[in-house]
Coordinates of N, CA and C in Angstrom, one line a residue:
X1 N 159.3 -36.9 -194.3 CA 158.4 -38.2 -194.5 C 157.0 -37.7 -195.1
X2 N 156.5 -38.5 -196.0 CA 155.3 -38.3 -196.5 C 154.1 -38.4 -195.4
X3 N 153.3 -37.6 -195.4 CA 152.2 -37.7 -194.4 C 151.4 -39.0 -194.4
X4 N 151.0 -39.5 -195.4 CA 150.3 -40.8 -195.4 C 151.3 -41.8 -194.7
X5 N 152.5 -41.9 -194.8 CA 153.4 -42.8 -194.2 C 153.4 -42.6 -192.9
X6 N 153.5 -41.3 -192.3 CA 153.5 -41.0 -191.0 C 152.4 -41.4 -190.3
X7 N 151.1 -41.3 -190.9 CA 149.8 -41.7 -190.3 C 149.8 -43.2 -190.2
X8 N 150.2 -43.8 -191.2 CA 150.3 -45.4 -191.3 C 151.1 -45.8 -190.0
X9 N 152.2 -45.1 -190.0 CA 153.3 -45.6 -189.0 C 152.7 -45.5 -187.4
X10 N 151.9 -44.5 -187.3 CA 151.0 -44.3 -186.0 C 149.9 -44.9 -185.6
X11 N 149.6 -46.0 -186.6 CA 148.4 -46.7 -186.2 C 147.1 -46.2 -187.0
X12 N 147.1 -45.4 -187.8 CA 145.8 -45.0 -188.5 C 145.6 -45.6 -189.7
X13 N 145.9 -46.7 -189.9 CA 145.6 -47.5 -191.2 C 146.8 -47.6 -192.3
X14 N 146.5 -48.2 -193.4 CA 147.4 -48.2 -194.5 C 147.5 -46.9 -195.0
X15 N 148.3 -46.5 -196.0 CA 148.4 -45.3 -196.8 C 147.2 -45.2 -197.4
X16 N 146.5 -46.1 -198.0 CA 145.4 -46.0 -198.8 C 144.0 -45.6 -197.7
X17 N 144.4 -46.3 -196.5 CA 143.3 -46.0 -195.7 C 143.2 -44.6 -194.8
X18 N 144.3 -43.9 -194.8 CA 144.4 -42.7 -194.3 C 144.0 -41.6 -195.3
X19 N 143.7 -41.8 -196.7 CA 143.4 -41.1 -197.4 C 141.8 -40.3 -197.2
X20 N 141.2 -41.2 -196.4 CA 139.8 -40.7 -196.0 C 140.0 -39.7 -194.9
X21 N 140.9 -39.8 -194.0 CA 140.9 -39.0 -192.8 C 141.3 -37.7 -193.6
X22 N 142.5 -37.8 -194.5 CA 142.8 -36.4 -195.0 C 141.7 -35.9 -196.0
X23 N 141.1 -36.5 -196.7 CA 139.9 -36.2 -197.6 C 138.6 -35.6 -196.7
X24 N 138.5 -36.1 -195.4 CA 137.5 -35.7 -194.7 C 137.9 -34.5 -193.7
X25 N 139.1 -33.9 -194.2 CA 139.7 -32.6 -193.3 C 139.8 -32.9 -191.8
X26 N 140.2 -34.1 -191.5 CA 140.6 -34.6 -190.1 C 141.5 -34.7 -189.6
X27 N 142.7 -34.3 -190.6 CA 144.1 -34.1 -190.3 C 144.6 -32.9 -190.5
X28 N 145.5 -32.4 -189.5 CA 146.0 -31.1 -189.6 C 147.6 -31.2 -189.6
X29 N 148.3 -30.1 -190.0 CA 149.8 -30.1 -189.8 C 149.8 -28.8 -189.2
X30 N 150.3 -28.6 -187.9 CA 150.2 -27.4 -187.1 C 148.7 -26.9 -187.2
X31 N 148.6 -25.8 -187.5 CA 147.3 -25.1 -187.8 C 146.7 -25.0 -189.0
X32 N 147.3 -25.8 -190.0 CA 146.9 -26.0 -191.3 C 146.3 -27.3 -191.8
X33 N 145.1 -27.3 -192.3 CA 144.3 -28.5 -192.6 C 145.2 -29.2 -193.8
X34 N 145.4 -30.5 -193.6 CA 146.3 -31.3 -194.8 C 145.4 -31.5 -195.9
X35 N 146.0 -31.5 -197.0 CA 145.2 -31.6 -198.4 C 145.6 -32.9 -199.0
X36 N 146.8 -33.3 -198.7 CA 147.3 -34.5 -199.7 C 148.2 -35.4 -198.9
X37 N 148.2 -36.8 -199.1 CA 149.1 -37.7 -198.3 C 150.6 -37.4 -198.7
X38 N 150.7 -36.7 -199.8 CA 152.2 -36.6 -200.4 C 152.8 -35.6 -199.4
X39 N 152.2 -34.7 -198.7 CA 152.8 -33.6 -198.1 C 153.8 -34.1 -197.0
X40 N 154.8 -33.3 -197.2 CA 156.0 -33.7 -196.2 C 155.7 -33.2 -194.7
X41 N 156.1 -34.1 -193.8 CA 156.3 -33.8 -192.5 C 157.5 -34.1 -191.9
X42 N 157.9 -33.4 -190.8 CA 159.1 -33.6 -190.1 C 158.9 -34.0 -188.6
X43 N 158.7 -35.3 -188.4 CA 158.2 -35.7 -187.2 C 158.8 -35.2 -185.7
X44 N 160.0 -34.7 -185.9 CA 160.6 -34.1 -184.8 C 160.5 -32.5 -184.8
X45 N 159.8 -31.8 -185.7 CA 159.3 -30.5 -185.9 C 158.0 -30.2 -185.8
X46 N 157.3 -30.9 -186.8 CA 156.0 -30.6 -187.0 C 155.0 -31.2 -186.1
X47 N 154.0 -30.8 -185.7 CA 153.0 -31.4 -184.6 C 151.6 -31.9 -185.7
X48 N 151.4 -33.1 -185.7 CA 150.3 -33.5 -186.6 C 149.0 -34.1 -185.6
X49 N 147.8 -33.5 -186.1 CA 146.5 -33.7 -185.3 C 145.7 -34.4 -186.1
X50 N 145.1 -35.5 -185.6 CA 143.9 -36.3 -186.2 C 142.7 -36.2 -185.3
X51 N 141.7 -35.3 -185.9 CA 140.5 -35.4 -185.2 C 140.8 -34.6 -183.9
X52 N 141.7 -33.6 -184.1 CA 142.1 -32.6 -183.0 C 143.1 -33.1 -181.9
X53 N 143.4 -34.3 -181.9 CA 144.5 -35.0 -181.1 C 145.8 -34.9 -181.5
X54 N 146.8 -34.3 -181.0 CA 148.1 -34.6 -181.3 C 148.6 -36.0 -181.6
X55 N 149.3 -36.3 -182.5 CA 150.0 -37.7 -182.6 C 151.3 -37.7 -182.5
X56 N 151.7 -38.9 -181.6 CA 153.0 -39.1 -181.3 C 153.5 -40.1 -182.1
X57 N 154.7 -39.7 -182.7 CA 155.1 -40.5 -183.8 C 156.5 -41.0 -183.1
X58 N 156.7 -42.4 -183.4 CA 157.7 -43.4 -182.8 C 158.1 -44.1 -184.0
X59 N 159.3 -43.9 -184.3 CA 160.0 -44.6 -185.5 C 159.9 -45.9 -185.4
X60 N 160.6 -46.4 -184.1 CA 160.8 -47.7 -183.8 C 159.9 -48.3 -182.6
X61 N 159.7 -49.6 -182.7 CA 159.0 -50.0 -181.5 C 159.9 -51.3 -180.9
X62 N 159.8 -51.4 -179.6 CA 160.8 -52.6 -179.2 C 159.6 -53.3 -178.1
X63 N 159.5 -54.4 -178.4 CA 158.5 -55.2 -177.5 C 159.0 -56.5 -176.9
X64 N 158.8 -56.8 -175.7 CA 159.3 -58.1 -175.1 C 158.2 -59.0 -175.2
X65 N 158.3 -60.3 -175.6 CA 157.1 -61.2 -175.5 C 157.5 -62.4 -174.8
X66 N 156.5 -62.8 -174.4 CA 156.7 -64.3 -173.6 C 156.1 -65.3 -174.6
X67 N 156.9 -65.9 -175.5 CA 156.2 -66.5 -176.7 C 155.9 -67.8 -176.1
X68 N 154.5 -68.3 -176.3 CA 154.1 -69.5 -176.1 C 154.4 -70.4 -177.4
X69 N 154.2 -71.8 -176.8 CA 154.4 -72.9 -177.6 C 153.3 -72.6 -178.9
X70 N 153.5 -73.3 -179.8 CA 152.5 -73.6 -181.0 C 152.4 -72.2 -181.9
X71 N 153.3 -71.2 -181.7 CA 153.1 -70.0 -182.3 C 154.4 -69.9 -183.0
X72 N 154.5 -69.4 -184.3 CA 155.8 -69.4 -185.2 C 156.5 -67.9 -185.1
X73 N 157.8 -68.3 -184.9 CA 158.6 -66.7 -184.9 C 159.0 -66.5 -186.2
X74 N 157.9 -65.6 -186.9 CA 158.0 -65.1 -188.2 C 157.1 -64.3 -188.5
X75 N 157.1 -63.5 -189.5 CA 156.2 -62.5 -189.9 C 154.9 -63.0 -190.6
X76 N 155.0 -64.0 -191.6 CA 154.1 -64.6 -192.2 C 154.3 -66.2 -192.1
X77 N 153.0 -66.9 -191.9 CA 153.4 -68.3 -192.1 C 152.0 -68.8 -192.8
X78 N 151.9 -69.8 -193.7 CA 150.7 -70.3 -194.3 C 149.8 -71.4 -193.6
X79 N 150.7 -71.8 -192.4 CA 150.0 -72.9 -191.7 C 149.6 -72.4 -190.2
X80 N 150.6 -71.8 -189.5 CA 150.6 -71.7 -188.0 C 150.4 -70.2 -187.8
X81 N 150.0 -69.8 -186.7 CA 149.7 -68.4 -186.2 C 151.1 -67.9 -185.9
X82 N 151.4 -66.7 -186.1 CA 152.9 -66.1 -186.0 C 152.8 -65.2 -184.8
X83 N 153.9 -64.7 -184.3 CA 154.1 -63.9 -183.3 C 153.6 -62.7 -183.5
X84 N 153.7 -62.2 -184.7 CA 153.2 -61.0 -185.1 C 151.7 -60.8 -184.9
X85 N 151.0 -62.0 -185.4 CA 149.5 -61.8 -185.3 C 149.0 -61.8 -183.8
X86 N 150.0 -61.9 -182.6 CA 149.6 -61.7 -181.3 C 149.7 -60.3 -181.1
X87 N 150.2 -59.4 -182.0 CA 150.4 -57.8 -181.6 C 148.9 -57.1 -182.1
X88 N 148.8 -55.9 -181.3 CA 147.6 -55.2 -182.0 C 147.7 -54.8 -183.3
X89 N 146.7 -54.7 -184.2 CA 146.6 -54.2 -185.5 C 147.5 -53.0 -185.7
X90 N 147.5 -52.1 -184.8 CA 148.3 -50.8 -185.0 C 149.9 -51.1 -185.0
X91 N 150.1 -52.1 -184.2 CA 151.6 -52.4 -184.0 C 151.9 -53.0 -185.3
X92 N 151.2 -53.8 -185.7 CA 151.5 -54.7 -186.9 C 151.7 -53.8 -188.2
X93 N 151.2 -52.6 -188.1 CA 151.5 -51.6 -189.3 C 152.8 -51.1 -189.4
X94 N 153.6 -51.2 -188.4 CA 154.8 -50.6 -188.6 C 156.0 -51.4 -189.0
X95 N 155.7 -52.6 -189.3 CA 156.9 -53.6 -190.0 C 157.5 -54.4 -189.0
X96 N 156.9 -54.8 -187.6 CA 158.0 -55.4 -186.7 C 158.3 -56.9 -187.4
X97 N 159.2 -57.5 -186.8 CA 159.6 -58.7 -186.8 C 160.3 -59.2 -185.6
X98 N 160.4 -60.5 -185.4 CA 160.9 -61.1 -184.4 C 162.6 -61.2 -184.6
X99 N 163.2 -60.9 -183.6 CA 164.7 -60.8 -183.6 C 165.2 -62.3 -183.2
X100 N 165.6 -63.0 -184.6 CA 166.0 -64.3 -184.3 C 164.7 -65.1 -184.3
X101 N 165.0 -66.3 -184.0 CA 163.9 -67.5 -184.0 C 163.7 -68.5 -182.7
X102 N 162.7 -68.3 -182.1 CA 162.4 -69.4 -181.2 C 161.7 -70.8 -182.2
X103 N 162.0 -71.9 -181.8 CA 161.4 -72.9 -182.5 C 159.7 -72.9 -182.0
X104 N 158.8 -73.7 -182.8 CA 157.4 -73.5 -182.6 C 157.1 -74.1 -181.3
X105 N 157.9 -75.2 -180.8 CA 157.6 -75.7 -179.5 C 158.5 -75.2 -178.3
X106 N 159.2 -74.0 -178.7 CA 160.0 -73.2 -177.5 C 159.2 -72.1 -176.9
X107 N 159.2 -71.9 -175.6 CA 158.7 -70.8 -175.0 C 159.7 -69.8 -174.6
X108 N 159.3 -68.7 -174.2 CA 160.3 -67.7 -173.6 C 160.4 -66.3 -174.2
X109 N 161.6 -65.8 -173.9 CA 161.9 -64.4 -174.2 C 161.9 -64.3 -175.9
X110 N 161.1 -63.1 -176.3 CA 161.2 -63.0 -177.7 C 161.2 -61.4 -177.8
X111 N 162.2 -60.9 -178.5 CA 162.1 -59.5 -178.8 C 161.6 -59.0 -180.2
X112 N 160.7 -58.3 -180.2 CA 160.1 -58.2 -181.4 C 160.3 -56.5 -181.7
X113 N 160.8 -56.1 -182.9 CA 161.1 -54.7 -183.3 C 161.0 -54.3 -184.7
X114 N 161.1 -53.2 -185.1 CA 161.3 -52.9 -186.5 C 162.6 -52.2 -186.8
X115 N 163.4 -52.2 -185.9 CA 164.8 -51.6 -185.8 C 165.9 -52.7 -186.6
X116 N 166.1 -52.6 -187.7 CA 166.8 -53.6 -188.4 C 168.3 -53.5 -187.8
X117 N 169.0 -52.4 -187.5 CA 170.2 -52.2 -187.2 C 170.2 -53.0 -185.7
X118 N 169.6 -52.7 -184.8 CA 169.6 -53.5 -183.6 C 169.5 -54.9 -183.6
X119 N 168.5 -55.6 -184.8 CA 168.4 -57.1 -184.8 C 169.6 -57.4 -185.3
X120 N 170.1 -56.8 -186.4 CA 171.4 -57.3 -187.1 C 172.6 -57.4 -185.9
X121 N 172.7 -56.4 -185.2 CA 173.8 -56.7 -184.2 C 173.7 -57.7 -183.0
X122 N 172.4 -57.9 -182.7 CA 172.0 -58.7 -181.7 C 172.3 -60.2 -182.4
X123 N 172.1 -60.4 -183.5 CA 172.1 -61.7 -184.2 C 173.5 -62.0 -184.8
X124 N 174.4 -60.8 -184.8 CA 175.8 -61.1 -185.5 C 176.5 -62.1 -184.9
X125 N 177.0 -63.0 -185.4 CA 178.1 -64.1 -184.8 C 179.2 -63.3 -184.3
X126 N 179.6 -62.1 -184.7 CA 180.7 -61.5 -184.3 C 180.6 -60.7 -183.0
X127 N 179.2 -60.7 -182.5 CA 178.9 -60.2 -181.0 C 178.9 -61.0 -180.0
X128 N 178.8 -62.3 -180.3 CA 178.6 -63.3 -179.3 C 177.7 -63.2 -178.2
X129 N 176.5 -62.7 -178.7 CA 175.6 -62.5 -178.0 C 174.9 -63.5 -176.9
X130 N 175.0 -63.5 -175.6 CA 174.7 -64.7 -174.9 C 173.3 -65.0 -174.8
X131 N 172.9 -66.3 -174.9 CA 171.4 -66.5 -174.8 C 171.3 -67.6 -173.9
X132 N 170.3 -67.4 -172.8 CA 170.4 -68.4 -171.7 C 168.9 -69.2 -171.6
X133 N 169.0 -70.4 -171.5 CA 167.7 -71.2 -171.7 C 167.6 -72.1 -170.4
X134 N 166.5 -72.4 -170.2 CA 166.0 -73.5 -169.1 C 165.6 -74.7 -170.0
X135 N 165.8 -75.8 -169.6 CA 165.4 -77.0 -170.3 C 165.2 -78.2 -169.4
X136 N 164.3 -78.9 -169.9 CA 164.1 -80.4 -169.2 C 164.6 -81.3 -170.3
X137 N 165.5 -82.2 -169.8 CA 166.1 -83.1 -170.7 C 165.8 -84.5 -170.4
X138 N 165.7 -85.3 -171.2 CA 165.4 -86.7 -171.1 C 166.6 -87.5 -170.9
X139 N 166.9 -88.0 -169.7 CA 168.1 -88.7 -169.3 C 168.7 -87.8 -168.2
X140 N 170.0 -88.4 -167.7 CA 170.5 -87.8 -166.6 C 171.6 -87.1 -167.2
X141 N 171.8 -85.7 -166.9 CA 172.8 -85.0 -167.3 C 173.8 -85.0 -166.2
X142 N 175.1 -85.2 -166.6 CA 176.3 -85.6 -165.6 C 177.3 -84.4 -165.8
X143 N 178.2 -84.6 -164.9 CA 179.3 -83.5 -164.7 C 180.3 -83.8 -165.9
X144 N 180.4 -84.9 -166.4 CA 181.0 -85.1 -167.6 C 180.6 -84.4 -168.7
X145 N 179.3 -84.4 -169.0 CA 178.7 -83.7 -170.1 C 178.8 -82.1 -169.8
X146 N 178.8 -81.6 -168.5 CA 179.0 -80.3 -168.3 C 180.4 -80.0 -168.8
X147 N 181.4 -80.8 -168.7 CA 182.9 -80.6 -169.1 C 182.8 -80.5 -170.8
X148 N 182.2 -81.5 -171.5 CA 182.0 -81.4 -172.7 C 181.3 -80.2 -173.5
X149 N 180.4 -79.6 -172.7 CA 179.8 -78.5 -173.4 C 180.7 -77.2 -173.1
X150 N 181.3 -77.4 -171.9 CA 182.3 -76.2 -171.7 C 183.6 -76.3 -172.8
X151 N 184.0 -77.4 -173.2 CA 185.1 -77.4 -174.2 C 184.4 -77.1 -175.6
X152 N 183.1 -77.2 -175.9 CA 182.4 -77.0 -177.2 C 182.1 -78.3 -177.8
X153 N 180.9 -78.5 -177.9 CA 180.1 -79.6 -178.5 C 180.3 -79.5 -179.9
X154 N 180.6 -80.7 -180.4 CA 180.9 -81.2 -182.0 C 179.4 -81.6 -182.3
X155 N 178.3 -80.9 -183.1 CA 177.1 -81.4 -183.6 C 177.5 -82.6 -184.7
X156 N 176.4 -83.5 -184.9 CA 176.5 -84.6 -185.4 C 176.9 -84.3 -187.0
X157 N 176.5 -83.0 -187.4 CA 176.8 -82.6 -188.9 C 178.3 -82.2 -189.0
X158 N 178.9 -82.2 -187.9 CA 180.5 -81.8 -187.7 C 180.8 -80.3 -187.3
X159 N 179.8 -79.3 -187.1 CA 179.7 -78.3 -186.6 C 180.3 -78.1 -185.1
X160 N 181.3 -77.5 -184.9 CA 181.9 -77.1 -183.8 C 181.3 -75.9 -182.9
X161 N 180.7 -76.2 -181.9 CA 180.0 -75.1 -181.3 C 181.1 -74.5 -180.3
X162 N 180.6 -73.2 -180.2 CA 181.7 -72.5 -179.0 C 181.2 -73.0 -177.7
X163 N 182.1 -72.9 -176.8 CA 182.0 -73.5 -175.4 C 180.6 -72.7 -175.0
X164 N 180.0 -73.8 -174.0 CA 178.6 -73.3 -173.4 C 178.7 -73.5 -172.0
X165 N 178.0 -72.6 -171.2 CA 178.0 -72.9 -169.8 C 176.6 -73.8 -169.5
X166 N 177.1 -74.9 -168.9 CA 176.0 -76.1 -168.7 C 175.6 -76.0 -167.0
X167 N 174.5 -75.6 -166.7 CA 174.2 -75.7 -164.9 C 173.3 -76.9 -164.7
X168 N 173.4 -77.7 -164.2 CA 172.5 -78.6 -163.5 C 171.8 -78.4 -162.4
X169 N 170.4 -78.1 -162.5 CA 169.5 -77.6 -161.6 C 169.0 -78.8 -160.6
X170 N 168.4 -79.7 -161.4 CA 167.9 -80.9 -160.5 C 168.0 -82.0 -161.3
X171 N 168.2 -83.2 -160.6 CA 168.2 -84.5 -161.5 C 167.1 -85.3 -160.6
X172 N 166.2 -86.0 -161.7 CA 165.2 -86.8 -161.1 C 165.4 -88.2 -161.6
X173 N 166.1 -89.2 -160.9 CA 166.5 -90.4 -161.1 C 165.1 -91.2 -161.4
X174 N 164.2 -91.2 -160.7 CA 162.8 -91.9 -161.0 C 162.4 -91.6 -162.3
X175 N 162.3 -90.3 -162.8 CA 161.8 -89.8 -163.9 C 162.7 -90.2 -165.0
X176 N 164.1 -90.3 -164.6 CA 165.1 -90.1 -165.8 C 165.1 -88.9 -166.4
X177 N 165.0 -87.6 -165.7 CA 165.0 -86.5 -166.4 C 165.9 -85.7 -165.7
X178 N 166.5 -84.4 -166.3 CA 167.2 -83.6 -165.5 C 166.5 -82.1 -166.2
X179 N 166.8 -81.2 -165.0 CA 166.4 -79.8 -165.4 C 167.8 -79.0 -165.3
X180 N 168.1 -78.3 -166.5 CA 169.1 -77.6 -166.7 C 169.0 -76.3 -167.2
X181 N 170.0 -75.4 -167.0 CA 170.2 -74.1 -167.5 C 171.3 -74.1 -168.7
X182 N 171.2 -73.5 -169.6 CA 172.3 -73.4 -170.6 C 172.6 -72.2 -171.3
X183 N 173.9 -71.5 -171.3 CA 174.1 -70.5 -172.0 C 174.8 -70.7 -173.2
X184 N 174.4 -70.2 -174.3 CA 175.3 -70.2 -175.6 C 175.5 -69.0 -176.1
X185 N 176.5 -69.0 -176.9 CA 176.9 -67.7 -177.4 C 177.0 -67.5 -179.0
X186 N 175.9 -68.2 -179.6 CA 175.7 -68.2 -181.0 C 174.3 -68.7 -181.2
X187 N 173.8 -68.7 -182.3 CA 172.5 -68.9 -182.6 C 172.3 -69.8 -183.8
X188 N 172.9 -71.0 -183.8 CA 172.6 -71.9 -184.9 C 171.1 -72.6 -184.9
X189 N 170.6 -73.1 -186.1 CA 169.3 -73.6 -186.1 C 169.1 -74.8 -185.1
X190 N 168.3 -74.7 -184.3 CA 167.8 -75.8 -183.2 C 169.1 -76.1 -182.4
X191 N 169.9 -75.1 -182.2 CA 171.2 -75.3 -181.5 C 171.1 -76.1 -180.3
X192 N 170.3 -75.6 -179.3 CA 170.4 -76.4 -177.8 C 169.9 -77.8 -178.3
X193 N 168.8 -78.1 -179.0 CA 168.4 -79.4 -179.2 C 169.4 -80.4 -179.8
X194 N 170.1 -79.8 -180.8 CA 171.0 -80.6 -181.6 C 172.3 -80.8 -180.8
X195 N 172.8 -79.8 -179.7 CA 173.7 -80.1 -178.8 C 173.8 -81.4 -177.9
X196 N 172.3 -81.5 -177.4 CA 172.0 -82.5 -176.6 C 171.9 -83.9 -177.4
X197 N 171.4 -83.6 -178.6 CA 171.2 -84.9 -179.6 C 172.9 -85.4 -179.6
X198 N 173.9 -84.4 -179.8 CA 175.4 -84.9 -180.0 C 175.8 -85.8 -178.8
X199 N 175.2 -85.5 -177.7 CA 175.4 -86.6 -176.5 C 174.4 -87.5 -176.1
X200 N 173.7 -87.8 -177.1 CA 172.6 -89.0 -177.1 C 171.4 -88.5 -176.1
X201 N 171.0 -87.4 -175.9 CA 170.1 -86.8 -175.0 C 169.1 -86.1 -175.9
X202 N 167.9 -85.9 -175.2 CA 166.9 -85.3 -176.0 C 166.1 -84.1 -175.1
X203 N 166.1 -82.9 -175.9 CA 165.3 -81.9 -175.0 C 163.8 -82.0 -175.1
X204 N 163.2 -81.9 -174.0 CA 161.7 -82.2 -174.2 C 160.9 -81.2 -173.7
X205 N 161.5 -79.9 -173.1 CA 161.0 -78.5 -172.9 C 162.0 -77.6 -172.9
X206 N 161.7 -76.5 -173.6 CA 163.0 -75.5 -173.6 C 162.2 -74.0 -173.5
X207 N 162.9 -73.3 -172.8 CA 162.5 -71.9 -172.6 C 163.5 -71.0 -172.8
X208 N 163.5 -69.8 -173.3 CA 164.5 -68.8 -173.3 C 164.4 -67.9 -172.3
X209 N 165.4 -67.6 -171.3 CA 165.3 -66.8 -170.2 C 165.8 -65.4 -170.4
X210 N 166.9 -65.4 -171.2 CA 167.4 -64.1 -171.7 C 168.4 -64.0 -172.9
X211 N 168.3 -63.0 -173.4 CA 169.1 -62.7 -174.8 C 170.1 -61.3 -174.5
X212 N 171.3 -61.6 -174.5 CA 172.2 -60.4 -174.2 C 171.8 -59.9 -172.7
X213 N 171.6 -58.5 -172.5 CA 171.1 -57.9 -171.5 C 169.7 -58.0 -171.0
X214 N 169.0 -58.5 -172.0 CA 167.4 -58.4 -171.9 C 167.1 -59.7 -171.2
X215 N 166.3 -59.6 -169.9 CA 165.8 -60.9 -169.2 C 164.4 -61.0 -169.4
X216 N 163.6 -62.0 -169.4 CA 162.4 -62.4 -169.5 C 161.7 -61.8 -168.2
X217 N 160.7 -61.1 -168.4 CA 159.9 -60.7 -167.4 C 158.8 -61.7 -167.1
X218 N 159.3 -62.3 -166.0 CA 158.1 -63.4 -165.3 C 156.8 -63.0 -165.4
X219 N 156.4 -61.9 -165.2 CA 155.2 -61.4 -164.9 C 154.3 -61.5 -166.1
X220 N 154.9 -61.6 -167.4 CA 154.3 -61.7 -168.5 C 153.8 -63.0 -168.7
X221 N 152.5 -63.4 -168.8 CA 152.0 -64.6 -169.2 C 152.2 -65.1 -170.5
X222 N 152.2 -66.4 -170.9 CA 152.4 -66.8 -172.3 C 151.6 -66.1 -173.1
X223 N 152.1 -65.5 -174.3 CA 151.5 -64.9 -175.3 C 151.4 -63.3 -175.0
X224 N 151.8 -63.0 -173.9 CA 151.6 -61.5 -173.4 C 153.0 -61.0 -173.9
X225 N 152.9 -59.4 -174.0 CA 153.9 -58.7 -174.4 C 153.9 -57.3 -173.8
X226 N 155.0 -56.5 -173.7 CA 155.0 -55.3 -173.4 C 156.2 -54.6 -174.0
X227 N 155.9 -53.1 -174.0 CA 157.2 -52.5 -174.5 C 158.3 -52.3 -173.6
X228 N 159.6 -52.4 -174.4 CA 160.8 -52.4 -173.3 C 160.4 -51.2 -172.5
X229 N 161.2 -51.2 -171.2 CA 161.3 -50.0 -170.3 C 162.6 -49.2 -170.8
X230 N 162.5 -47.9 -170.3 CA 163.6 -47.1 -170.7 C 165.1 -47.8 -170.2
X231 N 165.0 -48.4 -169.0 CA 166.2 -48.9 -168.4 C 166.6 -50.2 -169.6
X232 N 165.6 -50.9 -169.8 CA 166.0 -52.0 -171.0 C 166.6 -51.5 -172.0
X233 N 166.0 -50.5 -172.8 CA 166.6 -49.8 -173.8 C 167.8 -49.4 -173.9
X234 N 168.1 -48.8 -172.5 CA 169.5 -48.2 -172.4 C 170.6 -49.4 -172.3
X235 N 170.1 -50.6 -171.8 CA 171.0 -51.6 -172.0 C 171.3 -52.3 -173.3
X236 N 170.4 -51.7 -174.2 CA 170.4 -52.1 -175.6 C 171.2 -51.1 -176.5
X237 N 171.8 -49.9 -175.9 CA 172.4 -49.0 -176.4 C 173.5 -49.4 -177.3
X238 N 174.6 -50.3 -176.9 CA 175.6 -50.7 -177.5 C 175.4 -51.4 -178.9
X239 N 174.2 -51.9 -178.9 CA 173.9 -52.7 -180.1 C 173.3 -52.0 -181.3
X240 N 173.0 -50.7 -180.9 CA 172.0 -49.9 -181.9 C 172.9 -49.3 -183.0

């Protein structure tokens, strides 16, 4: 790997920006002062120092975010703030992206990484990765609707959804609202909202609780994030 790419990936700025570090003789490869950003380094063999401090190289990052409402699950957006903009500048430099999308008005678990293979496998329709949501529904959700979801809802555009598990948590007759949990095994655009539209009801609040083996850390406040733990990374091994 080129030295300038290595430094950019470890949070020392763009390739252009790290030229100043190298020119100022502040970068060493082992015990040798680096002279050019084009020099090759082997992250698993060479030790790179910046201003005398050893640099730890990490090819991939894996972050769990508690996505808030009003933020877009995208890398770039010309109108709204994106989840990537919530990250630290050095984390943004390694090319992270959200794994799948949560609607702008949806909260909850969002995995952010730069591991394309993991993202592809988690989102692949062939993998049938479970996604569990908590939702508030305008209207009274019934046992009959539970059965319809279990059979597979047909959306208004004719798409036949895979069977979903619908759990009724609480029904408020006075407010004419229902609290539910729903687990789906695919990830079509606005799927949960469209499934309830198909039974003439509306989702008024939606939060993703889990994706595959990952569960939202409820200690994360809205907008906060943290690296995945070793145990969580181990759970994702089959998708890498």
